[in-house]
PDB file of C-alpha atoms in Angstrom:
ATOM      1  CA  MET A   1      55.431  87.370  92.127  1.00  0.00           C
ATOM      2  CA  PHE A   2      55.091  91.049  93.114  1.00  0.00           C
ATOM      3  CA  LEU A   3      55.824  90.459  96.782  1.00  0.00           C
ATOM      4  CA  ARG A   4      58.885  88.187  96.119  1.00  0.00           C
ATOM      5  CA  LEU A   5      60.256  90.881  94.009  1.00  0.00           C
ATOM      6  CA  LYS A   6      59.489  93.599  96.537  1.00  0.00           C
ATOM      7  CA  ALA A   7      61.172  91.028  99.395  1.00  0.00           C
ATOM      8  CA  ALA A   8      64.284  90.529  97.334  1.00  0.00           C
ATOM      9  CA  VAL A   9      64.711  94.362  96.895  1.00  0.00           C
ATOM     10  CA  HIS A  10      64.232  94.949 100.682  1.00  0.00           C
ATOM     11  CA  TYR A  11      66.729  92.092 101.373  1.00  0.00           C
ATOM     12  CA  THR A  12      69.232  93.579  99.159  1.00  0.00           C
ATOM     13  CA  VAL A  13      68.805  97.091 100.376  1.00  0.00           C
ATOM     14  CA  GLY A  14      69.383  95.704 103.930  1.00  0.00           C
ATOM     15  CA  GLN A  15      72.716  93.832 102.804  1.00  0.00           C
ATOM     16  CA  LEU A  16      73.998  96.907 101.164  1.00  0.00           C
ATOM     17  CA  CYS A  17      73.182  99.048 104.225  1.00  0.00           C
ATOM     18  CA  GLN A  18      74.776  96.364 106.503  1.00  0.00           C
ATOM     19  CA  LYS A  19      77.871  96.561 104.403  1.00  0.00           C
ATOM     20  CA  LEU A  20      77.859 100.375 104.308  1.00  0.00           C
ATOM     21  CA  GLY A  21      77.367 100.375 107.947  1.00  0.00           C
ATOM     22  CA  ASP A  22      80.268  98.015 108.844  1.00  0.00           C
ATOM     23  CA  ASP A  23      82.492 100.426 106.406  1.00  0.00           C
ATOM     24  CA  HIS A  24      81.512 103.623 108.264  1.00  0.00           C
ATOM     25  CA  ARG A  25      80.840 102.164 111.697  1.00  0.00           C
ATOM     26  CA  ARG A  26      77.027 103.144 111.381  1.00  0.00           C
ATOM     27  CA  GLU A  27      73.934 101.491 112.121  1.00  0.00           C
ATOM     28  CA  PHE A  28      70.495 101.668 109.877  1.00  0.00           C
ATOM     29  CA  SER A  29      67.268 101.277 111.621  1.00  0.00           C
ATOM     30  CA  ARG A  30      64.790  99.012 110.336  1.00  0.00           C
ATOM     31  CA  GLN A  31      62.702 101.824 109.394  1.00  0.00           C
ATOM     32  CA  VAL A  32      65.321 103.333 107.412  1.00  0.00           C
ATOM     33  CA  ILE A  33      66.046 100.228 105.414  1.00  0.00           C
ATOM     34  CA  ALA A  34      62.263  99.929 104.742  1.00  0.00           C
ATOM     35  CA  ALA A  35      62.152 103.541 103.704  1.00  0.00           C
ATOM     36  CA  ILE A  36      65.095 103.005 101.420  1.00  0.00           C
ATOM     37  CA  ALA A  37      63.663  99.884  99.927  1.00  0.00           C
ATOM     38  CA  GLU A  38      60.393 101.223  99.347  1.00  0.00           C
ATOM     39  CA  THR A  39      61.949 104.250  97.501  1.00  0.00           C
ATOM     40  CA  THR A  40      63.903 101.886  95.283  1.00  0.00           C
ATOM     41  CA  PHE A  41      61.206  99.821  94.354  1.00  0.00           C
ATOM     42  CA  ARG A  42      59.038 102.805  93.525  1.00  0.00           C
ATOM     43  CA  GLN A  43      61.738 104.291  91.466  1.00  0.00           C
ATOM     44  CA  CYS A  44      62.130 100.998  89.664  1.00  0.00           C
ATOM     45  CA  ASP A  45      58.577 100.737  88.835  1.00  0.00           C
ATOM     46  CA  ILE A  46      58.674 104.308  87.305  1.00  0.00           C
ATOM     47  CA  PHE A  47      61.626 103.398  85.451  1.00  0.00           C
ATOM     48  CA  ALA A  48      59.969 100.250  83.974  1.00  0.00           C
ATOM     49  CA  LYS A  49      56.866 102.411  82.997  1.00  0.00           C
ATOM     50  CA  ASP A  50      59.030 104.950  81.397  1.00  0.00           C
ATOM     51  CA  LEU A  51      61.200 102.270  79.544  1.00  0.00           C
ATOM     52  CA  GLU A  52      57.853 100.411  78.106  1.00  0.00           C
ATOM     53  CA  ALA A  53      56.429 104.104  77.108  1.00  0.00           C
ATOM     54  CA  PHE A  54      59.745 104.748  75.235  1.00  0.00           C
ATOM     55  CA  ALA A  55      59.886 101.531  73.348  1.00  0.00           C
ATOM     56  CA  ARG A  56      56.072 101.858  72.679  1.00  0.00           C
ATOM     57  CA  HIS A  57      56.568 105.356  71.476  1.00  0.00           C
ATOM     58  CA  ALA A  58      59.174 103.970  68.993  1.00  0.00           C
ATOM     59  CA  LYS A  59      56.739 101.311  67.884  1.00  0.00           C
ATOM     60  CA  ARG A  60      58.726  98.602  69.332  1.00  0.00           C
ATOM     61  CA  ASN A  61      57.901  95.806  71.540  1.00  0.00           C
ATOM     62  CA  THR A  62      61.302  95.376  73.134  1.00  0.00           C
ATOM     63  CA  VAL A  63      63.185  97.700  75.239  1.00  0.00           C
ATOM     64  CA  SER A  64      66.606  98.868  73.869  1.00  0.00           C
ATOM     65  CA  THR A  65      69.744 100.310  75.008  1.00  0.00           C
ATOM     66  CA  GLU A  66      68.564 103.754  73.936  1.00  0.00           C
ATOM     67  CA  ASP A  67      65.436 103.521  75.811  1.00  0.00           C
ATOM     68  CA  VAL A  68      67.559 102.809  78.971  1.00  0.00           C
ATOM     69  CA  LYS A  69      70.080 105.755  78.135  1.00  0.00           C
ATOM     70  CA  LEU A  70      66.879 108.037  77.890  1.00  0.00           C
ATOM     71  CA  ALA A  71      65.512 107.116  81.113  1.00  0.00           C
ATOM     72  CA  ALA A  72      68.777 107.693  82.890  1.00  0.00           C
ATOM     73  CA  ARG A  73      69.217 110.990  81.386  1.00  0.00           C
ATOM     74  CA  ARG A  74      68.229 112.990  84.488  1.00  0.00           C
ATOM     75  CA  SER A  75      71.096 111.579  86.380  1.00  0.00           C
ATOM     76  CA  THR A  76      74.438 112.484  85.126  1.00  0.00           C
ATOM     77  CA  ALA A  77      76.479 109.812  86.813  1.00  0.00           C
ATOM     78  CA  LEU A  78      73.903 107.181  85.980  1.00  0.00           C
ATOM     79  CA  SER A  79      73.948 108.319  82.582  1.00  0.00           C
ATOM     80  CA  ILE A  80      77.751 108.358  82.107  1.00  0.00           C
ATOM     81  CA  TYR A  81      77.855 105.014  83.752  1.00  0.00           C
ATOM     82  CA  ILE A  82      75.267 103.447  81.125  1.00  0.00           C
ATOM     83  CA  GLN A  83      76.750 105.034  78.327  1.00  0.00           C
ATOM     84  CA  ASN A  84      80.230 103.262  79.261  1.00  0.00           C
ATOM     85  CA  LYS A  85      78.527 100.157  79.992  1.00  0.00           C
ATOM     86  CA  SER A  86      76.737 100.088  76.546  1.00  0.00           C
ATOM     87  CA  GLU A  87      80.082 100.866  74.742  1.00  0.00           C
ATOM     88  CA  GLU A  88      81.800  98.057  76.416  1.00  0.00           C
ATOM     89  CA  LEU A  89      78.953  95.789  75.469  1.00  0.00           C
ATOM     90  CA  ASN A  90      79.059  96.938  71.767  1.00  0.00           C
ATOM     91  CA  GLN A  91      82.699  96.173  71.819  1.00  0.00           C
ATOM     92  CA  ASP A  92      82.294  92.790  73.345  1.00  0.00           C
ATOM     93  CA  LEU A  93      79.558  91.839  70.839  1.00  0.00           C
ATOM     94  CA  LYS A  94      81.968  93.052  67.829  1.00  0.00           C
ATOM     95  CA  LYS A  95      84.687  90.877  69.149  1.00  0.00           C
ATOM     96  CA  LYS A  96      82.315  87.916  69.432  1.00  0.00           C
ATOM     97  CA  SER A  97      80.889  88.466  66.002  1.00  0.00           C
ATOM     98  CA  THR A  98      84.537  88.834  64.373  1.00  0.00           C
ATOM     99  CA  GLY A  99      85.448  85.543  66.051  1.00  0.00           C
ATOM    100  CA  LYS A 100      82.301  83.672  64.745  1.00  0.00           C
ATOM    101  CA  LYS A 101      83.093  85.053  61.057  1.00  0.00           C
ATOM    102  CA  LYS A 102      86.610  83.737  61.595  1.00  0.00           C
ATOM    103  CA  SER A 103      85.709  80.358  62.772  1.00  0.00           C
ATOM    104  CA  ARG A 104      83.283  80.209  59.736  1.00  0.00           C
ATOM    105  CA  GLU A 105      85.930  81.332  57.417  1.00  0.00           C
ATOM    106  CA  THR A 106      88.325  78.717  58.920  1.00  0.00           C
ATOM    107  CA  GLU A 107      85.581  75.933  58.418  1.00  0.00           C
ATOM    108  CA  GLU A 108      85.008  76.867  54.747  1.00  0.00           C
ATOM    109  CA  GLU A 109      88.731  76.740  54.070  1.00  0.00           C
ATOM    110  CA  SER A 110      89.322  73.416  55.663  1.00  0.00           C
ATOM    111  CA  ARG A 111      86.402  71.907  53.525  1.00  0.00           C
ATOM    112  CA  GLU A 112      88.261  72.817  50.343  1.00  0.00           C
TER     113      GLU A 112
END
C-alpha cells in the first residue's frame, strides 16, 4: 500500500511537471521529478501526522475541517484556499439540508 501511494505521488508529480514543461517550454529531469515527488510525499506524511495529533488533542477520532485549517496555517495561500473551500462546502451542505427538509414537508403534506 505504501509503495503504491508513493508511486501514485511520483506519477502525479511527473504529469504535473510534464504539463508545466509543455506550457513553459522547459524540461524537468528525472532526478528533479523524483526530488519533488519525495518532498511532496514527506510533506504529506507530516501533514497526516499533524492532523492526527490535532484530532487526538481535541479528544476526537476523526479529523475535522478545523484540523485541516490549523495544519495549513503556515501557508497563507493554502490557508485562504482551504478556508474558501470550507465555506463552499458548508453552503452546499446547507442547500442540501434545506432541500431535504422541504421534500419531507412536501411528503407529509401529501399524506394528509
